[in-house]
mmCIF file of C-alpha atoms in Angstrom:
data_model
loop_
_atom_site.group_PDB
_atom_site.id
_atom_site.type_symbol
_atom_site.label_atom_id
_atom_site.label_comp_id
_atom_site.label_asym_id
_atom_site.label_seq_id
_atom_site.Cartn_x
_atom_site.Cartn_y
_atom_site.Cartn_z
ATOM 1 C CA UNK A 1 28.676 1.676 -23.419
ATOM 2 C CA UNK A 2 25.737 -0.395 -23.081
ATOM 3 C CA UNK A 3 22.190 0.715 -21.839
ATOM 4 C CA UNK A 4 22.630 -1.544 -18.841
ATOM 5 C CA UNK A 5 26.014 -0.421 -18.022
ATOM 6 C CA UNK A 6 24.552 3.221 -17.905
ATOM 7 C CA UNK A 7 21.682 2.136 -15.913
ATOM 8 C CA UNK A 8 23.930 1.478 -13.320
ATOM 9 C CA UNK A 9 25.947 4.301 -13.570
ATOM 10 C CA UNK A 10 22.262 6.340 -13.267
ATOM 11 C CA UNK A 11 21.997 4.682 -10.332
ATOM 12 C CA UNK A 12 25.340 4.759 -8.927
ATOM 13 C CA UNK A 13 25.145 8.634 -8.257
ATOM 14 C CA UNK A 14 22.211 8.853 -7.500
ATOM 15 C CA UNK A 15 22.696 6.487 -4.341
ATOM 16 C CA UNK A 16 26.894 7.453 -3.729
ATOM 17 C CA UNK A 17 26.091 9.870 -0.806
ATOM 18 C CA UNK A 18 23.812 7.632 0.762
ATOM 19 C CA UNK A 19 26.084 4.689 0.503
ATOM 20 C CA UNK A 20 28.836 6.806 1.702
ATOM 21 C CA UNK A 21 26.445 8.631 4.459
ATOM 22 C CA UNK A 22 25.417 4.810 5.578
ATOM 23 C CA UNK A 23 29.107 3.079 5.725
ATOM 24 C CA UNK A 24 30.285 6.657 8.016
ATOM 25 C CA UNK A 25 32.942 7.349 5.272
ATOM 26 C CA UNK A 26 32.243 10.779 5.501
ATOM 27 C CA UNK A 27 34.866 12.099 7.271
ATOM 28 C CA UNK A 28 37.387 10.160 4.582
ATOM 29 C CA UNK A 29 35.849 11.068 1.601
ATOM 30 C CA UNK A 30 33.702 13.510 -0.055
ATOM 31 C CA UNK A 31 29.772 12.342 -0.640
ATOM 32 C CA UNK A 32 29.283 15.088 -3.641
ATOM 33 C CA UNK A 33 29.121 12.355 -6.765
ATOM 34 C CA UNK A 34 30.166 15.471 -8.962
ATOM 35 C CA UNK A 35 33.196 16.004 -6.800
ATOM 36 C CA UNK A 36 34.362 11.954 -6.570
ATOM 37 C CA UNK A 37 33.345 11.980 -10.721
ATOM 38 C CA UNK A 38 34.704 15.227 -11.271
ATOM 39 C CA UNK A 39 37.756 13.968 -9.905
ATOM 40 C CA UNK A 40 37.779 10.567 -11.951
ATOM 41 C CA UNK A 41 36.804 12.148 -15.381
ATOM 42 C CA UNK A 42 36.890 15.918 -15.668
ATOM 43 C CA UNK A 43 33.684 18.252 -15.803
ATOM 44 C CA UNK A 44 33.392 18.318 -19.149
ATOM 45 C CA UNK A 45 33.635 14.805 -19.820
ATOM 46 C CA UNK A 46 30.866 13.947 -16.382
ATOM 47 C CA UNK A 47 28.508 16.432 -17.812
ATOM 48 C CA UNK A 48 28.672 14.661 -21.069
ATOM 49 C CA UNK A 49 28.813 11.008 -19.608
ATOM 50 C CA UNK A 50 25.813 11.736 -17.510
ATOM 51 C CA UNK A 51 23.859 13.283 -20.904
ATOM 52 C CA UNK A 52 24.226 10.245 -22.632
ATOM 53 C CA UNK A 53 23.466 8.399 -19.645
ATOM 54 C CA UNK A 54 20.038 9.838 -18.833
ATOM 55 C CA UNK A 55 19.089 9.761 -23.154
ATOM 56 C CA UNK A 56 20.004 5.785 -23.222
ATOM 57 C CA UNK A 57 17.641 5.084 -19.435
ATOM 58 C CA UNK A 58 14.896 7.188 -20.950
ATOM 59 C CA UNK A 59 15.382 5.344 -24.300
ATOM 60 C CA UNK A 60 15.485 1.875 -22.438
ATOM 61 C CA UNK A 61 11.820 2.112 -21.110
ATOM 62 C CA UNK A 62 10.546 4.191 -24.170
ATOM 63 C CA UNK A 63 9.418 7.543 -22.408
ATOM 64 C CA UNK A 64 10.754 10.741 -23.378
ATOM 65 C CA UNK A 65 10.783 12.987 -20.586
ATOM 66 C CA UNK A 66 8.453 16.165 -21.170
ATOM 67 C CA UNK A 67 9.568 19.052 -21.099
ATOM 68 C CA UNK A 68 9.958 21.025 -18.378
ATOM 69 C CA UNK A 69 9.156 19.121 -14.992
ATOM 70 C CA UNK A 70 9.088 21.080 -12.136
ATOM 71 C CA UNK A 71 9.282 18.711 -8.858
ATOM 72 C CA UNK A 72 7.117 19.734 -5.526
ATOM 73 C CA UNK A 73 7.535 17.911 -2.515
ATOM 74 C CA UNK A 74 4.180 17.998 0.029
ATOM 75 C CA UNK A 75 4.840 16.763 3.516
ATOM 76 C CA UNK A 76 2.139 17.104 5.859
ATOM 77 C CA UNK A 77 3.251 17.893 9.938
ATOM 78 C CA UNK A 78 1.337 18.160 13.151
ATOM 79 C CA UNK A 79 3.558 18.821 16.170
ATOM 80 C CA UNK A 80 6.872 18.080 14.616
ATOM 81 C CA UNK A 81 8.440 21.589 15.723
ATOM 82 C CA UNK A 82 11.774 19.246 16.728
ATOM 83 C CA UNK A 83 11.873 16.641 14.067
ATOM 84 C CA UNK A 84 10.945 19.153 10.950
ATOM 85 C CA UNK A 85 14.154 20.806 10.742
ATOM 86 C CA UNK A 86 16.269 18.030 10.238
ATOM 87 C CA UNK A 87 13.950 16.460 7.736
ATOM 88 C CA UNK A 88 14.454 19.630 5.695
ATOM 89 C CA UNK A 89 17.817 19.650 6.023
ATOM 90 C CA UNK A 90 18.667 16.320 4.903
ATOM 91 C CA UNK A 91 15.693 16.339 2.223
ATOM 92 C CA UNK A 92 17.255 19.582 0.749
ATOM 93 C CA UNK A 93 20.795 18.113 0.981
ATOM 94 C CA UNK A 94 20.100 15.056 -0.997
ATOM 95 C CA UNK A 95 17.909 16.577 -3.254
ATOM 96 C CA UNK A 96 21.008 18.186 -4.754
ATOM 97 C CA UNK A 97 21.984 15.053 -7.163
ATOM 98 C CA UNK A 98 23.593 15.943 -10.637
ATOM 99 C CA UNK A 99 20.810 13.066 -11.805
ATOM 100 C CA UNK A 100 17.683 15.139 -10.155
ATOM 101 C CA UNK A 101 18.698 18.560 -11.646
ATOM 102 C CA UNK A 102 18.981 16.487 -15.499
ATOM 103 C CA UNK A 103 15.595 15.375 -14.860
ATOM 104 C CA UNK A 104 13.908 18.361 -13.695
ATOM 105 C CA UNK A 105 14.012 22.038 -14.422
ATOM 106 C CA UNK A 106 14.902 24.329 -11.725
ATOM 107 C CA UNK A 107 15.605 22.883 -8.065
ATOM 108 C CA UNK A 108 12.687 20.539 -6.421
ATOM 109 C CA UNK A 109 10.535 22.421 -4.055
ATOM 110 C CA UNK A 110 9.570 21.776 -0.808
ATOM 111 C CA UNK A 111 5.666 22.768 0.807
ATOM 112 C CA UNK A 112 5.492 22.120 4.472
ATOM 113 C CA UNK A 113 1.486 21.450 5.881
ATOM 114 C CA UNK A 114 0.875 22.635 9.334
ATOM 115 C CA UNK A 115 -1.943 20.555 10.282
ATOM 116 C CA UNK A 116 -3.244 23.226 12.811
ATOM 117 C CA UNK A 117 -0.520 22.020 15.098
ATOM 118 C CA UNK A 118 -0.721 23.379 18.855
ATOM 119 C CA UNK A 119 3.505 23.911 19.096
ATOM 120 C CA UNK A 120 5.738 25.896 16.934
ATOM 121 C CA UNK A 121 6.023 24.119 13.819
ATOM 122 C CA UNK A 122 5.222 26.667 11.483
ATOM 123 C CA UNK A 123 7.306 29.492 13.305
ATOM 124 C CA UNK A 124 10.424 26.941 13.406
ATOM 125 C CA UNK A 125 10.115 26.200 9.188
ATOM 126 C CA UNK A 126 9.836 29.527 8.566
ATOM 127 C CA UNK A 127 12.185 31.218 10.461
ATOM 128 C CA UNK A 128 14.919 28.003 9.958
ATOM 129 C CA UNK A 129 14.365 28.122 6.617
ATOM 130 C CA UNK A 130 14.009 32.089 5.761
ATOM 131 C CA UNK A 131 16.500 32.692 3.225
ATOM 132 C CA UNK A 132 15.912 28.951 1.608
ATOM 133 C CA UNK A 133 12.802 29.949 -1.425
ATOM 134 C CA UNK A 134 12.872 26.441 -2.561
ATOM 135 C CA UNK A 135 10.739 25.234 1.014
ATOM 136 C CA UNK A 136 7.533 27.152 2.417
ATOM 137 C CA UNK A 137 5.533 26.542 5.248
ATOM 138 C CA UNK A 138 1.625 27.089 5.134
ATOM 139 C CA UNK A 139 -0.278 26.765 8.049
ATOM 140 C CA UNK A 140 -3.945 25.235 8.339
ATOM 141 C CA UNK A 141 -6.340 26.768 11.388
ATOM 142 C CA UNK A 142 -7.147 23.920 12.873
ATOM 143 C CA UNK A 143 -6.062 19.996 12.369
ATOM 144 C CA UNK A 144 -7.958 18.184 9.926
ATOM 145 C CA UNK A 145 -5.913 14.985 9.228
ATOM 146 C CA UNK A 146 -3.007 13.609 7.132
ATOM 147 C CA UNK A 147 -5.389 13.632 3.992
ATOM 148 C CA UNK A 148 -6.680 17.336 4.473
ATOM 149 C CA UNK A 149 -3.401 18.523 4.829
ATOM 150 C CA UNK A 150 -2.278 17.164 1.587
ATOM 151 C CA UNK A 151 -5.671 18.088 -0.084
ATOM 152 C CA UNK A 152 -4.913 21.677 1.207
ATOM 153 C CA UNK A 153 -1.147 21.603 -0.095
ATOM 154 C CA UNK A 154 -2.269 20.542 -3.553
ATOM 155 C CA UNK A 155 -4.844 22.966 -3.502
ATOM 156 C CA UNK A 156 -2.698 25.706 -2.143
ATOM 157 C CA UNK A 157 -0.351 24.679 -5.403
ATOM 158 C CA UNK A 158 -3.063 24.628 -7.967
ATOM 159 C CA UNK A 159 -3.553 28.395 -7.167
ATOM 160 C CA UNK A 160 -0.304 29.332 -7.449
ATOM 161 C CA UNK A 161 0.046 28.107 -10.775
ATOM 162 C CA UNK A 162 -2.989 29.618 -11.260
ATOM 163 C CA UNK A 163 -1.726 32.927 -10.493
ATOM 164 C CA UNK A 164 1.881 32.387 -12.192
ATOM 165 C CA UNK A 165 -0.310 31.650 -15.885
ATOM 166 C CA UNK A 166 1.795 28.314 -16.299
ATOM 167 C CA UNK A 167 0.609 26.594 -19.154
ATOM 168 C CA UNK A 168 0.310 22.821 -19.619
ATOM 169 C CA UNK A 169 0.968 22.215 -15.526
ATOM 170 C CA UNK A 170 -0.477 19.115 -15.341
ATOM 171 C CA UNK A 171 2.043 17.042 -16.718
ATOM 172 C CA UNK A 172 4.964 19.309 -16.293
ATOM 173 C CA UNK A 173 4.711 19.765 -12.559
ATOM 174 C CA UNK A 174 5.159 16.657 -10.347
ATOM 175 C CA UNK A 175 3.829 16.129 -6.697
ATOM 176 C CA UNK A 176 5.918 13.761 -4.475
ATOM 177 C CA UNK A 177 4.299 13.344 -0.809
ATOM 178 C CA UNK A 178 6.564 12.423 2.036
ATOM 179 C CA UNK A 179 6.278 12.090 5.580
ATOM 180 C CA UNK A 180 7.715 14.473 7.836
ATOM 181 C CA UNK A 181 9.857 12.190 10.008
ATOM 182 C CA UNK A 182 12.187 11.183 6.997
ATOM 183 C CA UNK A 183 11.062 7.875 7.009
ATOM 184 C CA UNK A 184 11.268 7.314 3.042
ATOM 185 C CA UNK A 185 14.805 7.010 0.942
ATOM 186 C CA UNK A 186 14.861 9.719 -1.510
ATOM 187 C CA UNK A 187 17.246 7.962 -3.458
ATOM 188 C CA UNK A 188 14.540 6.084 -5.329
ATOM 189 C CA UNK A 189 13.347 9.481 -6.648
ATOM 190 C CA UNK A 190 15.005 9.305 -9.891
ATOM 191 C CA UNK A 191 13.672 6.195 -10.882
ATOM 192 C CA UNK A 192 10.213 6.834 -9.651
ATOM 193 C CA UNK A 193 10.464 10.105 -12.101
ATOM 194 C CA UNK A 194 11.343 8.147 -15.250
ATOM 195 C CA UNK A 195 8.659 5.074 -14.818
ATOM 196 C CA UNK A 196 6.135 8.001 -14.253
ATOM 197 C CA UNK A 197 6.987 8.935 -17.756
ATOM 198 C CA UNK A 198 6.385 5.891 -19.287
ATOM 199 C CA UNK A 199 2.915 5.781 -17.600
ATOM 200 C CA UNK A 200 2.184 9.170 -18.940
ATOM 201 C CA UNK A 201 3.496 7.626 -22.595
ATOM 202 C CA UNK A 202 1.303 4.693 -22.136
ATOM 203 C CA UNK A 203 -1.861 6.609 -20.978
ATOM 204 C CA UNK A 204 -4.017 7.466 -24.258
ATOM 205 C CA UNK A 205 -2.708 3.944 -25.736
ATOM 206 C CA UNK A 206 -4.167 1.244 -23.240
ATOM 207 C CA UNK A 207 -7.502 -0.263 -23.087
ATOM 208 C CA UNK A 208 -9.746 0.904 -20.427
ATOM 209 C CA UNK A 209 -12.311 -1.824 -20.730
ATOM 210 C CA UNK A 210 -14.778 -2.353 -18.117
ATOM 211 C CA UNK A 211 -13.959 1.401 -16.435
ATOM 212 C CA UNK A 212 -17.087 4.058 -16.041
ATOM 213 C CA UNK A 213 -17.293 6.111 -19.349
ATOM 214 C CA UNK A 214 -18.596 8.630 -16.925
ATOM 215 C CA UNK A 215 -15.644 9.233 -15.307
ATOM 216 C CA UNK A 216 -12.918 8.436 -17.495
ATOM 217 C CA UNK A 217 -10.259 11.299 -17.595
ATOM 218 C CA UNK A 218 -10.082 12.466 -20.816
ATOM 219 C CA UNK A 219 -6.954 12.750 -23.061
ATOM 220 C CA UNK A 220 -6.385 16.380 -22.127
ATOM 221 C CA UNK A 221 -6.015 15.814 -18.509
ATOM 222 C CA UNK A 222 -3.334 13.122 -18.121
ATOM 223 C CA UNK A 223 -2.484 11.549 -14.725
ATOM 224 C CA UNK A 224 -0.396 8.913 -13.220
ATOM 225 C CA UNK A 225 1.149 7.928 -10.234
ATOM 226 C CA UNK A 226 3.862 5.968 -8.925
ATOM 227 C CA UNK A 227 3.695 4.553 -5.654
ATOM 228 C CA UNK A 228 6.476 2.860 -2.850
ATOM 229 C CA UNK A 229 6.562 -0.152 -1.909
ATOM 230 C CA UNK A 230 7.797 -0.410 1.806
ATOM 231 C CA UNK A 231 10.652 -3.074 2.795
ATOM 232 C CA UNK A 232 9.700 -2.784 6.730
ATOM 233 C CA UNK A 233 10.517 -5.870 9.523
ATOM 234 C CA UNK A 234 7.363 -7.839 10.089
ATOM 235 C CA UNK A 235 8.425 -9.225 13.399
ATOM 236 C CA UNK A 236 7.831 -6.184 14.705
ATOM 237 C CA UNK A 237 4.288 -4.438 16.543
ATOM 238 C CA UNK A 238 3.851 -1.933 13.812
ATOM 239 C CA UNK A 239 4.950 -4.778 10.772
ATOM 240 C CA UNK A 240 2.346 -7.310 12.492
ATOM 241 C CA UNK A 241 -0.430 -4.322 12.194
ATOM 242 C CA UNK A 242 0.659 -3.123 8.758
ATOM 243 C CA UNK A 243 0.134 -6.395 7.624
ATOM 244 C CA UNK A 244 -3.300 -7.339 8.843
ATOM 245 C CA UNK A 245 -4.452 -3.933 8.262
ATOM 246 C CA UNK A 246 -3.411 -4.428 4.160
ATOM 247 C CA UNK A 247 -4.965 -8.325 4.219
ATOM 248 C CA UNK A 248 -8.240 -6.395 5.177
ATOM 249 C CA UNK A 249 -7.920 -3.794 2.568
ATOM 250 C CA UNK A 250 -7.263 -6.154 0.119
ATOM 251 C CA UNK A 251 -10.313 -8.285 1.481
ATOM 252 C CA UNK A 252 -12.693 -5.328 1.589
ATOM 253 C CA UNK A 253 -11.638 -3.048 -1.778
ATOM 254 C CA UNK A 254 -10.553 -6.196 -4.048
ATOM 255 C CA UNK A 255 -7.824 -4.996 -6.576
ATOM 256 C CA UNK A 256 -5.897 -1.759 -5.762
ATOM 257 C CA UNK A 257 -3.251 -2.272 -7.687
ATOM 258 C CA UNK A 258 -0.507 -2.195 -5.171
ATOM 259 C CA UNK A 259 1.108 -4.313 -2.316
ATOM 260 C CA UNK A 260 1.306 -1.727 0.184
ATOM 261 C CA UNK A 261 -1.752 0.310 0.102
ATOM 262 C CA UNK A 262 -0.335 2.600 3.199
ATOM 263 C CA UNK A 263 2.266 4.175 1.647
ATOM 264 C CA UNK A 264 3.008 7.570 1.859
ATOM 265 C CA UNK A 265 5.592 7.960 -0.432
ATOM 266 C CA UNK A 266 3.800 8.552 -3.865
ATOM 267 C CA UNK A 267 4.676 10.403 -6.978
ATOM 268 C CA UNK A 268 2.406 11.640 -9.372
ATOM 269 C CA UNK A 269 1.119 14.630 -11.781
ATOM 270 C CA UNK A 270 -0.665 17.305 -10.561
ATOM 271 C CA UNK A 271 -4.072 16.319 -12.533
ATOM 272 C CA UNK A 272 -3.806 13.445 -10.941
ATOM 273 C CA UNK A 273 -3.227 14.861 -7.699
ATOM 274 C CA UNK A 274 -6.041 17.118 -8.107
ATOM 275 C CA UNK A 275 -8.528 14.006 -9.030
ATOM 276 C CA UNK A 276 -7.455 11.829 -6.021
ATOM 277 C CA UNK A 277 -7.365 14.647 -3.279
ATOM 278 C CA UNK A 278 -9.959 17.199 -3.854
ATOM 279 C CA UNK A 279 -12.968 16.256 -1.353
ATOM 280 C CA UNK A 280 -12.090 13.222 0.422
ATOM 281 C CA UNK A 281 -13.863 11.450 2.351
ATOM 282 C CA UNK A 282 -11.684 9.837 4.401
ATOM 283 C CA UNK A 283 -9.235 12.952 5.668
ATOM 284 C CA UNK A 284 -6.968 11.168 8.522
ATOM 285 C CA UNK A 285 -4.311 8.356 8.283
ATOM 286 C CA UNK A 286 -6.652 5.903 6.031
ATOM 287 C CA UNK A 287 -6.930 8.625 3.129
ATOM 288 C CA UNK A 288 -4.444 6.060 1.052
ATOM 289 C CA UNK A 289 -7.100 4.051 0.277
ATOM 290 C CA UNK A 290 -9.497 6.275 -1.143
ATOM 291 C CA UNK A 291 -6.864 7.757 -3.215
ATOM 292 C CA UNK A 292 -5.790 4.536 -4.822
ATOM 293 C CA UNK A 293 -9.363 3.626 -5.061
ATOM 294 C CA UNK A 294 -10.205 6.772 -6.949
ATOM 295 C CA UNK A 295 -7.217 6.095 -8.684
ATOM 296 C CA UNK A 296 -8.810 2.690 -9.895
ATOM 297 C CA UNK A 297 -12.317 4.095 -10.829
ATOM 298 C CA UNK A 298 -10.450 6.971 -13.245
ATOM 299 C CA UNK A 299 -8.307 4.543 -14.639
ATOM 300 C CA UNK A 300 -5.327 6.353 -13.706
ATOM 301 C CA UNK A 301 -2.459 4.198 -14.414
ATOM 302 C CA UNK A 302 -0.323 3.554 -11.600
ATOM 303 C CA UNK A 303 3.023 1.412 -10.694
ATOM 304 C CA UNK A 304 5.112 0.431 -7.646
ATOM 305 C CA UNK A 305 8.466 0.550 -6.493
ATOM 306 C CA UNK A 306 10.045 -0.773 -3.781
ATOM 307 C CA UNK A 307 11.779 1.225 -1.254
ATOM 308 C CA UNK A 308 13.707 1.400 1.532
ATOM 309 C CA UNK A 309 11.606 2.596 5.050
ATOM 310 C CA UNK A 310 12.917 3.462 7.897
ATOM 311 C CA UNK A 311 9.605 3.716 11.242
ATOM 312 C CA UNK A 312 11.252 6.314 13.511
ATOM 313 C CA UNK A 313 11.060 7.699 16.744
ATOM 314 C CA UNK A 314 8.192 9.857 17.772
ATOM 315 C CA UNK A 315 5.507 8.437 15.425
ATOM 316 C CA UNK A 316 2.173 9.890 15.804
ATOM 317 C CA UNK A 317 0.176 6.362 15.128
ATOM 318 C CA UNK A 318 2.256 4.743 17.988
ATOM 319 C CA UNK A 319 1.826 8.691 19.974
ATOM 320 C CA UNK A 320 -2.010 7.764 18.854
ATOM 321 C CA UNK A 321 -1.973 4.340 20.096
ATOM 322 C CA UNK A 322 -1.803 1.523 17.433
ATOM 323 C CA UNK A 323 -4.584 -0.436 18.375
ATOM 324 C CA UNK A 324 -6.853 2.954 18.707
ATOM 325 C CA UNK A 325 -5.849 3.853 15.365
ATOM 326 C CA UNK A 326 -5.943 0.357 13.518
ATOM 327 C CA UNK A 327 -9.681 0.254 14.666
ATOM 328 C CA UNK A 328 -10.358 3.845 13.108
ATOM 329 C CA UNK A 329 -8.423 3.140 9.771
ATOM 330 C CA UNK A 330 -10.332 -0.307 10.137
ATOM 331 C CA UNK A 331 -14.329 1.644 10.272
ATOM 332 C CA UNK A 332 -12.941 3.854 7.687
ATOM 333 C CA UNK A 333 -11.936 1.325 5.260
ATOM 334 C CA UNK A 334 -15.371 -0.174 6.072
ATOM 335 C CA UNK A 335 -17.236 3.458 5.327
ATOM 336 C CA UNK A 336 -15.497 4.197 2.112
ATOM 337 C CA UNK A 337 -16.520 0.725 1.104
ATOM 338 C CA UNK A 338 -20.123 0.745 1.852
ATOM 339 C CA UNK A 339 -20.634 4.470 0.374
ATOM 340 C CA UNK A 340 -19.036 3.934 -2.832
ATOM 341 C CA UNK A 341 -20.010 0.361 -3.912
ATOM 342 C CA UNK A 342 -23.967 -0.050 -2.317
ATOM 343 C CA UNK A 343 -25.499 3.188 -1.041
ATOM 344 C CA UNK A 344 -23.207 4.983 -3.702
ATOM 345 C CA UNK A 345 -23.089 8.330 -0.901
ATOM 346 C CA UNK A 346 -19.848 8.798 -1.808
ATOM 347 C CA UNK A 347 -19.948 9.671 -5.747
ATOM 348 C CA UNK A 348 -16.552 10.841 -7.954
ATOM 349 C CA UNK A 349 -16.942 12.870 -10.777
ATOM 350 C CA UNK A 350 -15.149 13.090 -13.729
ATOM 351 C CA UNK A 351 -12.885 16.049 -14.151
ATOM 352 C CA UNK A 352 -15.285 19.265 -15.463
ATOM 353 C CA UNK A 353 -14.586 21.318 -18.207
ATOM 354 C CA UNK A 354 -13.882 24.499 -15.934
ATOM 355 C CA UNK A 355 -10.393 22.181 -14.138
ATOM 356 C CA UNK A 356 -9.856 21.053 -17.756
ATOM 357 C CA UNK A 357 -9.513 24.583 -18.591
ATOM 358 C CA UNK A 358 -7.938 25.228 -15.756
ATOM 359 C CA UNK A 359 -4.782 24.347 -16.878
#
């Protein structure tokens, strides 16, 4: 069969119980791809089909996997003690892909961030999810913003690994950050995973020309990062203010490297996810930018992906008011500007020797 042909077949599963889930065929059929395939080929012969199939997509884009990748999902909450429990649910449920559990080693992991929220978030994850030890709950004391949350969950991480003596973490564990209202399509998960790869492949081989010696990461502390892309309707209040808030970006920080500097679906290594998040500046809904602007002066590679986004109900920057919080994102963009490229306040190190060791 030919490396396109299994590219599609990759694909295929991996998006089956969506399709099915989106067309409401699941009261005639089954949505478990190793059930319908199962059915089709025999276990023995989708096991091997889907071997050979993962070997020739890695092959295509020349990036052997390393080995083992452990997959944790961060997804920071304030006041979503009605929403959080169906995001779980359906996270967890479509996590369970026979193309995820080739790719990674053990089942993907899910960290919930309390953001100091003032209902019961925390006390509905943990009790809902009690007997689940694939998603925890932590709980901040007070809330700090979108950015601290995920700075804490990363940090909270880091220790555990810490604790559990894993060697060579860095590049074997992967951090995917989601929102907690479900708004991103898992089913571009897969794909993210294997172009991350070929980052990490391409990392100690590119030119970094006209990049900071000073804070260059070195070759024992790869990074990379893979970022979405939204598809969202622009004829709409929040597409009209995405919009003009990423012309400004693009006017005030030049280059980022990405279309849709916003997103908060973003994949990427846990050194590099140390680098980006550890002391931000900017802690609320404009942290983005200061990650992928980090991102840029450490030379971390990054791509982009387009995805599938779905704004729903109950969002805290319409909850916040729009035009309130487009003004704040606005000043912030403004701050981080002014701090790290004249008064240089705001200064980023390069990794030490001590996180080096760390790992």
């Amino acid at each position: 069969m030919k490396t396109h042909n299994f590219k599609l077949l990759l694909y295929f599963v991996s998006v089956w119980p969506f399709a099915l889930r989106s067309e409401g065929w699941q009261q005639q059929q089954p949505t478990n791809p190793t059930i319908l395939f199962s059915q089709l080929l025999g276990r023995n012969q989708l096991n091997a089909l889907m071997r050979r199939c993962t070997a020739h997509v890695t092959d295509s884009i020349e990036s052997p996997p390393p080995s083992p990748t452990q997959l944790i999902i961060l997804i920071p909450a304030f006041n979503e003690a009605e929403r959080i429990p169906s995001t779980l649910a359906c996270y967890r449920r479509e996590l369970q892909t026979p193309t995820l559990a080739m790719l990674l080693v053990g089942p993907p992991k899910i960290l919930v961030i309390d953001d100091g929220s003032s209902d019961y978030t925390y006390e509905v994850v943990t009790k809902t999810f009690s007997n689940d030890d694939t998603i925890q709950c932590i709980r901040l004391p007070y809330n700090q913003g979108k950015g601290a949350a995920l700075a804490a969950g990363i940090d909270h991480i880091s220790k555990v690994i810490q604790l559990q003596e894993q060697p060579h973490s860095d590049t074997q564990t992967l951090i995917l950050t989601q929102d907690a209202d479900g708004s991103g399509d898992l089913r571009y998960l897969p794909q993210m995973i294997l172009i991350l790869w070929k980052l990490l492949r391409q990392y100690d081989t590119e030119s970094s020309s006209g990049i900071d010696n000073k804070v260059q990461p070195t070759k024992s502390f790869p990074a990379a990062m893979v970022v979405g892309n939204r598809n969202y309707n622009f004829f709409t209040p929040r597409g009209v203010t995405r919009w003009g808030f990423q012309t400004v970006v693009k006017l005030l920080m030049n280059d980022l490297r990405v279309q849709d500097s916003q997103c908060g679906y973003k994949l990427l290594t846990l050194s590099a996810a140390r680098s980006l998040y550890t002391d931000l500046h900017l802690r609320g809904w404009s942290h983005d930018v200061e990650v992928l602007h980090r991102a840029k002066l450490l030379a971390i590679p990054i791509a982009e992906v387009p995805i599938d986004w779905e704004d729903k109900e109950g969002s805290k920057v319409v909850a916040s008011g729009v035009a309130k919080v487009s003004m704040q994102m606005l000043w912030d963009v403004i701050r981080l500007r002014w701090n790290y490229s004249f008064t240089q306040a705001w200064q980023l190190s390069a990794p030490t020797a001590e996180e080096i060791d760390f790992f």
